[in-house]
């Protein structure tokens, strides 16, 4: 048995759940460990999804907590009915709520438990960035951790690509192609391997060209190159994700619509993703929660706070309890101010206007640009998909 651990973090969101299913169904030889970093303030649907995954996959999702609070006294401020890991750190930070400028929640409640969980063990971490996304994910800086992106055509992290295609390593990479991989179109591939990186032909373009010429050959060449490094993959004799040609072409790169279909046929889609109609000034729009994570996450759009108020009042009221003068979830507006009927209507108007004005704008994701409106399905929302947040929590 290999001493390399292979792990996948389950955020409670659609993509990480789908990735765990995808890997078990298509690469059953992987000895996967599943974990979730529990803040104690996740949406109820998050915990329900984790339980359904455990039942479907027949594997435990290890619950990681930054600190065990079960036997602790309640905090001495009136913010919650019970203490959770989030409450513990909130007290430690003097009631200073996390924000996009001070993400102490990510550092202490998500990253710290993960890094303590794996320790110094060589680890491959599978991350659910989809093939239709053009965004970065958290890649651990720990030397014992290597990140792989199974949903993408290019499964490798930027640090690996930069190393392999560095001009000092081109000779070694060429030798690997010639003597170990030996693809049918070797001469054309070697032309690209030896082509210098320039402003016109940058690293991304060079990588894409090599992958498009033969993605399986590229993966094997990278794998052989890493054998002489300290990356965790160097310890493995083989790696099943190098060759995805046994899958249907559409299953080699997974996009948003496939994620939802995967969940629909297995564990179900969390209710908070489903679009709910709202009405303002005689016009109808739709809203929903667009990501997993804590129910009071500061990355929520204001329309999502309105959704929470109108569809899960209990959680909204809990979020209100955390606010005090100078400490609010949103900049320059408290939840009590947002909850006023006239303010909620104003946010809905702004949301409708933004969606209408933005319908002609080009999206950041490939899928948005390829599909017609009638093809995007029940869960699709261009604005939601373009809205970036902390990928540690949401994928």
mmCIF file of C-alpha atoms in Angstrom:
data_model
loop_
_atom_site.group_PDB
_atom_site.id
_atom_site.type_symbol
_atom_site.label_atom_id
_atom_site.label_comp_id
_atom_site.label_asym_id
_atom_site.label_seq_id
_atom_site.Cartn_x
_atom_site.Cartn_y
_atom_site.Cartn_z
ATOM 1 C CA UNK A 1 0.000 0.000 0.000
ATOM 2 C CA UNK A 2 1.226 3.491 -0.846
ATOM 3 C CA UNK A 3 2.101 5.910 1.938
ATOM 4 C CA UNK A 4 0.512 8.746 -0.049
ATOM 5 C CA UNK A 5 -2.821 9.919 1.304
ATOM 6 C CA UNK A 6 -5.485 10.927 -1.211
ATOM 7 C CA UNK A 7 -8.072 13.311 0.159
ATOM 8 C CA UNK A 8 -11.068 15.336 -0.965
ATOM 9 C CA UNK A 9 -12.647 18.117 1.060
ATOM 10 C CA UNK A 10 -16.450 18.130 1.128
ATOM 11 C CA UNK A 11 -17.670 21.690 1.554
ATOM 12 C CA UNK A 12 -21.336 20.787 1.339
ATOM 13 C CA UNK A 13 -21.473 22.522 -2.027
ATOM 14 C CA UNK A 14 -22.460 21.008 -5.336
ATOM 15 C CA UNK A 15 -19.006 20.692 -6.907
ATOM 16 C CA UNK A 16 -17.128 18.887 -4.132
ATOM 17 C CA UNK A 17 -20.070 16.509 -3.643
ATOM 18 C CA UNK A 18 -20.139 15.740 -7.364
ATOM 19 C CA UNK A 19 -16.361 15.253 -7.432
ATOM 20 C CA UNK A 20 -16.500 12.597 -4.716
ATOM 21 C CA UNK A 21 -19.142 10.738 -6.728
ATOM 22 C CA UNK A 22 -17.237 11.177 -9.999
ATOM 23 C CA UNK A 23 -13.994 9.807 -8.553
ATOM 24 C CA UNK A 24 -15.562 6.783 -6.885
ATOM 25 C CA UNK A 25 -17.602 5.864 -9.973
ATOM 26 C CA UNK A 26 -14.843 6.359 -12.555
ATOM 27 C CA UNK A 27 -11.635 5.743 -10.581
ATOM 28 C CA UNK A 28 -12.573 3.209 -7.888
ATOM 29 C CA UNK A 29 -8.938 2.193 -7.326
ATOM 30 C CA UNK A 30 -8.258 5.516 -5.581
ATOM 31 C CA UNK A 31 -8.093 5.092 -1.815
ATOM 32 C CA UNK A 32 -9.965 8.298 -1.051
ATOM 33 C CA UNK A 33 -10.370 9.946 2.337
ATOM 34 C CA UNK A 34 -13.222 12.435 2.571
ATOM 35 C CA UNK A 35 -13.308 15.203 5.148
ATOM 36 C CA UNK A 36 -15.240 18.367 5.913
ATOM 37 C CA UNK A 37 -14.151 21.316 8.041
ATOM 38 C CA UNK A 38 -17.138 22.027 10.247
ATOM 39 C CA UNK A 39 -17.514 25.588 11.526
ATOM 40 C CA UNK A 40 -20.630 24.659 13.477
ATOM 41 C CA UNK A 41 -22.516 27.332 11.552
ATOM 42 C CA UNK A 42 -23.139 25.646 8.212
ATOM 43 C CA UNK A 43 -26.532 25.525 6.550
ATOM 44 C CA UNK A 44 -28.686 22.578 7.613
ATOM 45 C CA UNK A 45 -28.696 21.368 4.006
ATOM 46 C CA UNK A 46 -24.906 21.081 4.149
ATOM 47 C CA UNK A 47 -25.067 18.512 6.924
ATOM 48 C CA UNK A 48 -27.892 16.682 5.141
ATOM 49 C CA UNK A 49 -25.856 16.452 1.933
ATOM 50 C CA UNK A 50 -22.848 15.054 3.801
ATOM 51 C CA UNK A 51 -25.017 12.340 5.369
ATOM 52 C CA UNK A 52 -26.478 11.434 1.967
ATOM 53 C CA UNK A 53 -22.982 11.226 0.470
ATOM 54 C CA UNK A 54 -21.862 8.870 3.220
ATOM 55 C CA UNK A 55 -24.851 6.619 2.559
ATOM 56 C CA UNK A 56 -24.405 6.650 -1.219
ATOM 57 C CA UNK A 57 -20.632 6.176 -1.278
ATOM 58 C CA UNK A 58 -20.453 3.867 1.723
ATOM 59 C CA UNK A 59 -17.648 5.948 3.214
ATOM 60 C CA UNK A 60 -17.328 8.213 6.215
ATOM 61 C CA UNK A 61 -16.812 11.927 5.751
ATOM 62 C CA UNK A 62 -14.437 12.815 8.560
ATOM 63 C CA UNK A 63 -15.672 15.862 10.485
ATOM 64 C CA UNK A 64 -12.795 18.190 11.300
ATOM 65 C CA UNK A 65 -13.154 20.976 13.827
ATOM 66 C CA UNK A 66 -10.621 23.683 14.517
ATOM 67 C CA UNK A 67 -11.369 23.198 18.191
ATOM 68 C CA UNK A 68 -13.674 20.883 20.103
ATOM 69 C CA UNK A 69 -16.311 22.982 21.834
ATOM 70 C CA UNK A 70 -18.811 20.356 23.003
ATOM 71 C CA UNK A 71 -17.838 20.636 26.667
ATOM 72 C CA UNK A 72 -17.023 24.342 26.693
ATOM 73 C CA UNK A 73 -18.973 27.005 28.512
ATOM 74 C CA UNK A 74 -21.105 29.303 26.419
ATOM 75 C CA UNK A 75 -19.512 32.594 25.369
ATOM 76 C CA UNK A 76 -20.158 35.574 27.612
ATOM 77 C CA UNK A 77 -21.754 37.627 24.855
ATOM 78 C CA UNK A 78 -25.299 37.231 23.593
ATOM 79 C CA UNK A 79 -24.540 36.056 20.099
ATOM 80 C CA UNK A 80 -25.663 32.450 19.870
ATOM 81 C CA UNK A 81 -27.526 29.761 21.724
ATOM 82 C CA UNK A 82 -24.557 27.403 21.761
ATOM 83 C CA UNK A 83 -20.855 27.709 21.299
ATOM 84 C CA UNK A 84 -19.348 26.471 18.056
ATOM 85 C CA UNK A 85 -15.827 26.610 16.607
ATOM 86 C CA UNK A 86 -16.859 29.860 14.915
ATOM 87 C CA UNK A 87 -18.102 31.315 18.221
ATOM 88 C CA UNK A 88 -14.874 30.331 19.941
ATOM 89 C CA UNK A 89 -12.728 32.202 17.437
ATOM 90 C CA UNK A 90 -15.125 35.144 17.304
ATOM 91 C CA UNK A 91 -14.623 35.593 21.028
ATOM 92 C CA UNK A 92 -10.867 35.202 20.510
ATOM 93 C CA UNK A 93 -11.005 38.031 17.943
ATOM 94 C CA UNK A 94 -12.943 40.287 20.302
ATOM 95 C CA UNK A 95 -16.214 40.059 18.397
ATOM 96 C CA UNK A 96 -14.598 41.282 15.177
ATOM 97 C CA UNK A 97 -16.632 39.661 12.400
ATOM 98 C CA UNK A 98 -14.713 38.170 9.456
ATOM 99 C CA UNK A 99 -14.806 39.960 6.103
ATOM 100 C CA UNK A 100 -13.237 39.750 2.663
ATOM 101 C CA UNK A 101 -10.393 41.859 4.071
ATOM 102 C CA UNK A 102 -9.966 39.784 7.241
ATOM 103 C CA UNK A 103 -10.817 36.158 6.530
ATOM 104 C CA UNK A 104 -9.833 34.759 9.887
ATOM 105 C CA UNK A 105 -12.653 32.248 9.517
ATOM 106 C CA UNK A 106 -11.009 30.681 6.445
ATOM 107 C CA UNK A 107 -7.609 30.545 8.079
ATOM 108 C CA UNK A 108 -8.694 29.141 11.425
ATOM 109 C CA UNK A 109 -11.806 27.100 10.624
ATOM 110 C CA UNK A 110 -10.984 25.654 7.191
ATOM 111 C CA UNK A 111 -7.248 25.672 6.454
ATOM 112 C CA UNK A 112 -5.902 25.003 9.941
ATOM 113 C CA UNK A 113 -7.973 21.829 10.562
ATOM 114 C CA UNK A 114 -7.046 20.491 7.114
ATOM 115 C CA UNK A 115 -3.331 21.030 7.621
ATOM 116 C CA UNK A 116 -3.461 19.482 11.092
ATOM 117 C CA UNK A 117 -5.394 16.526 9.676
ATOM 118 C CA UNK A 118 -2.789 15.658 7.049
ATOM 119 C CA UNK A 119 0.229 16.685 9.124
ATOM 120 C CA UNK A 120 3.482 15.901 7.306
ATOM 121 C CA UNK A 121 2.055 12.974 5.332
ATOM 122 C CA UNK A 122 2.555 13.128 1.552
ATOM 123 C CA UNK A 123 -0.919 13.997 0.324
ATOM 124 C CA UNK A 124 -2.779 14.407 -2.962
ATOM 125 C CA UNK A 125 -5.695 16.802 -2.566
ATOM 126 C CA UNK A 126 -8.483 16.631 -5.160
ATOM 127 C CA UNK A 127 -10.181 19.978 -5.769
ATOM 128 C CA UNK A 128 -13.481 20.507 -7.607
ATOM 129 C CA UNK A 129 -12.763 23.396 -9.963
ATOM 130 C CA UNK A 130 -14.885 22.633 -13.029
ATOM 131 C CA UNK A 131 -13.860 22.564 -16.655
ATOM 132 C CA UNK A 132 -16.008 25.614 -17.466
ATOM 133 C CA UNK A 133 -14.444 27.769 -14.771
ATOM 134 C CA UNK A 134 -11.534 30.145 -15.170
ATOM 135 C CA UNK A 135 -10.619 30.746 -11.562
ATOM 136 C CA UNK A 136 -7.996 29.626 -9.145
ATOM 137 C CA UNK A 137 -8.559 27.461 -6.102
ATOM 138 C CA UNK A 138 -6.709 27.137 -2.840
ATOM 139 C CA UNK A 139 -3.453 25.270 -3.393
ATOM 140 C CA UNK A 140 -1.615 24.393 -0.211
ATOM 141 C CA UNK A 141 1.878 25.825 0.083
ATOM 142 C CA UNK A 142 2.917 22.829 2.167
ATOM 143 C CA UNK A 143 5.544 20.824 0.298
ATOM 144 C CA UNK A 144 3.878 17.540 1.252
ATOM 145 C CA UNK A 145 0.577 18.457 -0.457
ATOM 146 C CA UNK A 146 -0.095 18.253 -4.201
ATOM 147 C CA UNK A 147 -3.328 19.524 -5.752
ATOM 148 C CA UNK A 148 -5.102 17.800 -8.647
ATOM 149 C CA UNK A 149 -8.134 19.120 -10.584
ATOM 150 C CA UNK A 150 -10.015 16.060 -11.954
ATOM 151 C CA UNK A 151 -12.858 18.057 -13.543
ATOM 152 C CA UNK A 152 -10.498 20.041 -15.785
ATOM 153 C CA UNK A 153 -8.711 18.978 -18.944
ATOM 154 C CA UNK A 154 -5.501 20.272 -17.380
ATOM 155 C CA UNK A 155 -5.464 18.417 -14.071
ATOM 156 C CA UNK A 156 -2.184 19.998 -12.925
ATOM 157 C CA UNK A 157 -1.641 22.955 -10.620
ATOM 158 C CA UNK A 158 0.254 26.020 -11.805
ATOM 159 C CA UNK A 159 3.370 25.215 -9.790
ATOM 160 C CA UNK A 160 3.731 21.851 -11.535
ATOM 161 C CA UNK A 161 3.238 23.323 -15.013
ATOM 162 C CA UNK A 162 5.723 26.109 -14.298
ATOM 163 C CA UNK A 163 8.335 23.579 -13.203
ATOM 164 C CA UNK A 164 7.843 21.116 -16.044
ATOM 165 C CA UNK A 165 7.894 23.751 -18.799
ATOM 166 C CA UNK A 166 10.684 25.864 -17.356
ATOM 167 C CA UNK A 167 13.275 26.409 -20.087
ATOM 168 C CA UNK A 168 15.957 24.714 -17.952
ATOM 169 C CA UNK A 169 13.898 21.479 -18.000
ATOM 170 C CA UNK A 170 12.958 21.332 -21.684
ATOM 171 C CA UNK A 171 15.712 18.816 -22.515
ATOM 172 C CA UNK A 172 14.555 16.446 -19.796
ATOM 173 C CA UNK A 173 10.901 16.843 -20.825
ATOM 174 C CA UNK A 174 11.800 16.130 -24.453
ATOM 175 C CA UNK A 175 13.663 12.959 -23.456
ATOM 176 C CA UNK A 176 10.635 11.736 -21.525
ATOM 177 C CA UNK A 177 8.392 12.198 -24.555
ATOM 178 C CA UNK A 178 10.901 10.450 -26.844
ATOM 179 C CA UNK A 179 11.914 7.529 -24.638
ATOM 180 C CA UNK A 180 8.993 6.865 -22.301
ATOM 181 C CA UNK A 181 5.722 8.251 -23.664
ATOM 182 C CA UNK A 182 6.291 7.890 -27.441
ATOM 183 C CA UNK A 183 2.996 9.344 -28.736
ATOM 184 C CA UNK A 184 1.983 8.930 -32.373
ATOM 185 C CA UNK A 185 2.395 12.632 -33.128
ATOM 186 C CA UNK A 186 5.775 12.841 -31.406
ATOM 187 C CA UNK A 187 7.427 15.184 -33.912
ATOM 188 C CA UNK A 188 4.670 17.789 -33.670
ATOM 189 C CA UNK A 189 4.687 17.582 -29.878
ATOM 190 C CA UNK A 190 8.467 18.024 -29.742
ATOM 191 C CA UNK A 191 8.161 21.142 -31.884
ATOM 192 C CA UNK A 192 5.881 22.619 -29.256
ATOM 193 C CA UNK A 193 8.009 21.410 -26.335
ATOM 194 C CA UNK A 194 11.026 23.208 -27.779
ATOM 195 C CA UNK A 195 9.166 26.361 -28.771
ATOM 196 C CA UNK A 196 10.330 29.168 -26.457
ATOM 197 C CA UNK A 197 7.865 30.915 -24.192
ATOM 198 C CA UNK A 198 7.329 34.522 -25.249
ATOM 199 C CA UNK A 199 4.833 37.353 -24.905
ATOM 200 C CA UNK A 200 2.931 36.029 -27.924
ATOM 201 C CA UNK A 201 3.258 32.386 -26.887
ATOM 202 C CA UNK A 202 3.015 32.446 -23.119
ATOM 203 C CA UNK A 203 3.005 29.574 -20.639
ATOM 204 C CA UNK A 204 -0.780 29.163 -20.711
ATOM 205 C CA UNK A 205 -0.852 28.954 -24.493
ATOM 206 C CA UNK A 206 2.038 26.506 -24.597
ATOM 207 C CA UNK A 207 0.330 24.307 -22.003
ATOM 208 C CA UNK A 208 -2.984 24.383 -23.850
ATOM 209 C CA UNK A 209 -1.309 23.463 -27.155
ATOM 210 C CA UNK A 210 0.483 20.463 -25.647
ATOM 211 C CA UNK A 211 -2.706 19.285 -23.943
ATOM 212 C CA UNK A 212 -4.754 19.693 -27.127
ATOM 213 C CA UNK A 213 -2.173 17.723 -29.125
ATOM 214 C CA UNK A 214 -2.493 14.736 -26.757
ATOM 215 C CA UNK A 215 -3.691 15.238 -23.214
ATOM 216 C CA UNK A 216 -2.928 11.660 -22.130
ATOM 217 C CA UNK A 217 0.626 11.841 -23.467
ATOM 218 C CA UNK A 218 1.103 15.177 -21.707
ATOM 219 C CA UNK A 219 -0.146 13.748 -18.419
ATOM 220 C CA UNK A 220 2.205 10.762 -18.627
ATOM 221 C CA UNK A 221 5.126 13.031 -19.512
ATOM 222 C CA UNK A 222 4.409 15.237 -16.479
ATOM 223 C CA UNK A 223 4.020 12.157 -14.265
ATOM 224 C CA UNK A 224 7.405 10.785 -15.369
ATOM 225 C CA UNK A 225 9.006 14.196 -14.868
ATOM 226 C CA UNK A 226 7.696 14.394 -11.304
ATOM 227 C CA UNK A 227 9.353 11.068 -10.477
ATOM 228 C CA UNK A 228 12.595 12.945 -9.796
ATOM 229 C CA UNK A 229 10.939 15.517 -7.539
ATOM 230 C CA UNK A 230 9.566 15.567 -3.998
ATOM 231 C CA UNK A 231 5.938 15.837 -5.107
ATOM 232 C CA UNK A 232 3.661 13.174 -3.546
ATOM 233 C CA UNK A 233 2.898 11.728 -6.990
ATOM 234 C CA UNK A 234 6.563 10.749 -7.300
ATOM 235 C CA UNK A 235 5.859 8.023 -4.724
ATOM 236 C CA UNK A 236 3.172 6.347 -6.838
ATOM 237 C CA UNK A 237 3.829 3.654 -9.442
ATOM 238 C CA UNK A 238 0.793 4.727 -11.452
ATOM 239 C CA UNK A 239 -2.007 7.263 -11.317
ATOM 240 C CA UNK A 240 -5.380 6.480 -12.929
ATOM 241 C CA UNK A 241 -6.286 10.105 -13.722
ATOM 242 C CA UNK A 242 -3.473 10.328 -16.275
ATOM 243 C CA UNK A 243 -5.705 8.634 -18.826
ATOM 244 C CA UNK A 244 -9.394 9.513 -18.963
ATOM 245 C CA UNK A 245 -9.878 8.188 -22.496
ATOM 246 C CA UNK A 246 -11.994 5.299 -21.189
ATOM 247 C CA UNK A 247 -14.655 7.862 -20.299
ATOM 248 C CA UNK A 248 -17.100 9.350 -22.746
ATOM 249 C CA UNK A 249 -15.679 12.569 -24.240
ATOM 250 C CA UNK A 250 -18.192 14.692 -22.320
ATOM 251 C CA UNK A 251 -17.136 13.089 -19.036
ATOM 252 C CA UNK A 252 -13.444 13.958 -19.355
ATOM 253 C CA UNK A 253 -14.174 17.615 -18.590
ATOM 254 C CA UNK A 254 -17.021 18.239 -16.156
ATOM 255 C CA UNK A 255 -19.081 21.428 -16.352
ATOM 256 C CA UNK A 256 -21.851 22.926 -14.241
ATOM 257 C CA UNK A 257 -24.824 21.218 -15.884
ATOM 258 C CA UNK A 258 -23.176 17.810 -15.476
ATOM 259 C CA UNK A 259 -22.587 18.495 -11.788
ATOM 260 C CA UNK A 260 -26.290 19.046 -11.182
ATOM 261 C CA UNK A 261 -27.257 15.995 -13.243
ATOM 262 C CA UNK A 262 -24.793 13.890 -11.245
ATOM 263 C CA UNK A 263 -26.366 15.044 -7.988
ATOM 264 C CA UNK A 264 -29.921 14.603 -9.259
ATOM 265 C CA UNK A 265 -29.357 10.916 -10.051
ATOM 266 C CA UNK A 266 -27.549 10.189 -6.767
ATOM 267 C CA UNK A 267 -27.865 12.213 -3.562
ATOM 268 C CA UNK A 268 -30.102 15.040 -4.745
ATOM 269 C CA UNK A 269 -29.478 18.764 -5.090
ATOM 270 C CA UNK A 270 -29.532 20.836 -1.873
ATOM 271 C CA UNK A 271 -32.744 22.833 -1.687
ATOM 272 C CA UNK A 272 -30.952 26.163 -1.342
ATOM 273 C CA UNK A 273 -29.740 25.954 -4.962
ATOM 274 C CA UNK A 274 -33.262 25.835 -6.360
ATOM 275 C CA UNK A 275 -34.575 29.096 -7.777
ATOM 276 C CA UNK A 276 -37.534 30.654 -5.975
ATOM 277 C CA UNK A 277 -39.666 33.344 -7.565
ATOM 278 C CA UNK A 278 -40.086 36.765 -5.982
ATOM 279 C CA UNK A 279 -42.210 39.684 -7.144
ATOM 280 C CA UNK A 280 -41.591 43.415 -6.971
ATOM 281 C CA UNK A 281 -43.494 46.183 -8.773
ATOM 282 C CA UNK A 282 -45.377 43.587 -10.789
ATOM 283 C CA UNK A 283 -42.160 42.056 -12.110
ATOM 284 C CA UNK A 284 -40.977 38.549 -11.323
ATOM 285 C CA UNK A 285 -37.422 37.485 -10.607
ATOM 286 C CA UNK A 286 -35.750 34.482 -9.024
ATOM 287 C CA UNK A 287 -33.294 34.130 -6.174
ATOM 288 C CA UNK A 288 -31.568 31.362 -4.247
ATOM 289 C CA UNK A 289 -28.508 30.606 -2.249
ATOM 290 C CA UNK A 290 -25.648 30.224 -4.722
ATOM 291 C CA UNK A 291 -23.001 28.540 -2.587
ATOM 292 C CA UNK A 292 -22.432 26.426 0.494
ATOM 293 C CA UNK A 293 -20.693 27.648 3.636
ATOM 294 C CA UNK A 294 -21.883 29.357 6.784
ATOM 295 C CA UNK A 295 -25.419 30.735 6.663
ATOM 296 C CA UNK A 296 -24.076 34.208 7.545
ATOM 297 C CA UNK A 297 -21.172 34.193 5.091
ATOM 298 C CA UNK A 298 -20.046 37.733 4.264
ATOM 299 C CA UNK A 299 -19.502 36.715 0.617
ATOM 300 C CA UNK A 300 -23.255 36.525 0.101
ATOM 301 C CA UNK A 301 -24.811 39.003 -2.276
ATOM 302 C CA UNK A 302 -27.488 41.220 -0.792
ATOM 303 C CA UNK A 303 -30.172 39.393 -2.742
ATOM 304 C CA UNK A 304 -29.023 36.217 -0.966
ATOM 305 C CA UNK A 305 -29.503 37.905 2.400
ATOM 306 C CA UNK A 306 -33.039 38.783 1.254
ATOM 307 C CA UNK A 307 -33.524 35.144 0.232
ATOM 308 C CA UNK A 308 -32.367 34.041 3.698
ATOM 309 C CA UNK A 309 -34.717 36.481 5.439
ATOM 310 C CA UNK A 310 -37.722 35.405 3.391
ATOM 311 C CA UNK A 311 -37.028 31.663 3.257
ATOM 312 C CA UNK A 312 -35.085 30.824 6.425
ATOM 313 C CA UNK A 313 -35.989 33.468 8.969
ATOM 314 C CA UNK A 314 -34.560 31.463 11.861
ATOM 315 C CA UNK A 315 -31.053 31.508 10.358
ATOM 316 C CA UNK A 316 -31.381 35.171 9.416
ATOM 317 C CA UNK A 317 -32.283 36.050 13.008
ATOM 318 C CA UNK A 318 -29.282 34.058 14.238
ATOM 319 C CA UNK A 319 -27.050 36.051 11.904
ATOM 320 C CA UNK A 320 -28.520 39.296 13.281
ATOM 321 C CA UNK A 321 -27.454 38.324 16.803
ATOM 322 C CA UNK A 322 -23.796 38.452 15.790
ATOM 323 C CA UNK A 323 -23.987 42.096 14.688
ATOM 324 C CA UNK A 324 -23.283 45.007 16.986
ATOM 325 C CA UNK A 325 -22.225 48.595 16.515
ATOM 326 C CA UNK A 326 -19.200 48.728 14.231
ATOM 327 C CA UNK A 327 -19.371 45.015 13.427
ATOM 328 C CA UNK A 328 -21.767 44.027 10.632
ATOM 329 C CA UNK A 329 -21.714 41.309 7.983
ATOM 330 C CA UNK A 330 -21.981 43.855 5.180
ATOM 331 C CA UNK A 331 -20.078 47.067 4.818
ATOM 332 C CA UNK A 332 -22.185 50.139 5.722
ATOM 333 C CA UNK A 333 -25.424 48.225 6.277
ATOM 334 C CA UNK A 334 -26.771 46.080 9.090
ATOM 335 C CA UNK A 335 -29.074 43.118 8.627
ATOM 336 C CA UNK A 336 -31.852 44.923 10.508
ATOM 337 C CA UNK A 337 -31.634 47.742 7.973
ATOM 338 C CA UNK A 338 -31.643 45.274 5.079
ATOM 339 C CA UNK A 339 -34.676 43.473 6.516
ATOM 340 C CA UNK A 340 -36.972 46.501 6.198
ATOM 341 C CA UNK A 341 -39.650 45.901 3.528
ATOM 342 C CA UNK A 342 -38.741 48.955 1.461
ATOM 343 C CA UNK A 343 -35.052 48.006 1.503
ATOM 344 C CA UNK A 344 -35.755 44.415 0.452
ATOM 345 C CA UNK A 345 -37.880 45.688 -2.424
ATOM 346 C CA UNK A 346 -35.076 48.034 -3.451
ATOM 347 C CA UNK A 347 -32.567 45.150 -3.496
ATOM 348 C CA UNK A 348 -34.940 43.088 -5.623
ATOM 349 C CA UNK A 349 -35.289 45.955 -8.093
ATOM 350 C CA UNK A 350 -31.525 46.295 -8.281
ATOM 351 C CA UNK A 351 -31.172 42.550 -8.728
ATOM 352 C CA UNK A 352 -33.691 42.488 -11.576
ATOM 353 C CA UNK A 353 -32.068 45.480 -13.251
ATOM 354 C CA UNK A 354 -28.599 43.970 -12.929
ATOM 355 C CA UNK A 355 -29.733 40.689 -14.450
ATOM 356 C CA UNK A 356 -31.484 42.484 -17.302
ATOM 357 C CA UNK A 357 -28.540 44.796 -17.993
ATOM 358 C CA UNK A 358 -26.043 42.000 -17.664
ATOM 359 C CA UNK A 359 -27.773 39.542 -19.969
ATOM 360 C CA UNK A 360 -25.837 40.859 -22.961
ATOM 361 C CA UNK A 361 -22.481 41.022 -21.217
ATOM 362 C CA UNK A 362 -19.928 38.305 -21.726
ATOM 363 C CA UNK A 363 -19.588 35.960 -18.793
ATOM 364 C CA UNK A 364 -16.374 34.817 -17.171
ATOM 365 C CA UNK A 365 -17.303 31.174 -17.538
ATOM 366 C CA UNK A 366 -17.256 29.187 -20.761
ATOM 367 C CA UNK A 367 -20.601 27.514 -20.111
ATOM 368 C CA UNK A 368 -22.444 30.816 -19.841
ATOM 369 C CA UNK A 369 -21.215 31.822 -23.285
ATOM 370 C CA UNK A 370 -22.083 28.529 -24.993
ATOM 371 C CA UNK A 371 -25.642 27.931 -23.812
ATOM 372 C CA UNK A 372 -28.862 29.616 -24.837
ATOM 373 C CA UNK A 373 -31.135 30.814 -22.027
ATOM 374 C CA UNK A 374 -33.525 27.890 -22.517
ATOM 375 C CA UNK A 375 -30.657 25.405 -22.118
ATOM 376 C CA UNK A 376 -29.340 26.647 -18.784
ATOM 377 C CA UNK A 377 -31.774 24.790 -16.579
ATOM 378 C CA UNK A 378 -33.388 25.229 -13.198
ATOM 379 C CA UNK A 379 -30.271 26.134 -11.252
ATOM 380 C CA UNK A 380 -28.389 28.283 -13.775
ATOM 381 C CA UNK A 381 -27.745 31.967 -13.050
ATOM 382 C CA UNK A 382 -25.175 33.965 -14.995
ATOM 383 C CA UNK A 383 -24.742 36.562 -12.256
ATOM 384 C CA UNK A 384 -24.378 33.939 -9.547
ATOM 385 C CA UNK A 385 -21.831 31.976 -11.549
ATOM 386 C CA UNK A 386 -19.692 35.040 -12.169
ATOM 387 C CA UNK A 387 -19.730 36.102 -8.549
ATOM 388 C CA UNK A 388 -16.470 35.013 -6.954
ATOM 389 C CA UNK A 389 -16.041 34.078 -3.346
ATOM 390 C CA UNK A 390 -13.708 32.056 -1.201
ATOM 391 C CA UNK A 391 -13.233 28.772 -3.008
ATOM 392 C CA UNK A 392 -12.007 27.039 0.153
ATOM 393 C CA UNK A 393 -15.580 27.063 1.479
ATOM 394 C CA UNK A 394 -17.702 26.966 -1.620
ATOM 395 C CA UNK A 395 -16.475 24.210 -3.922
#
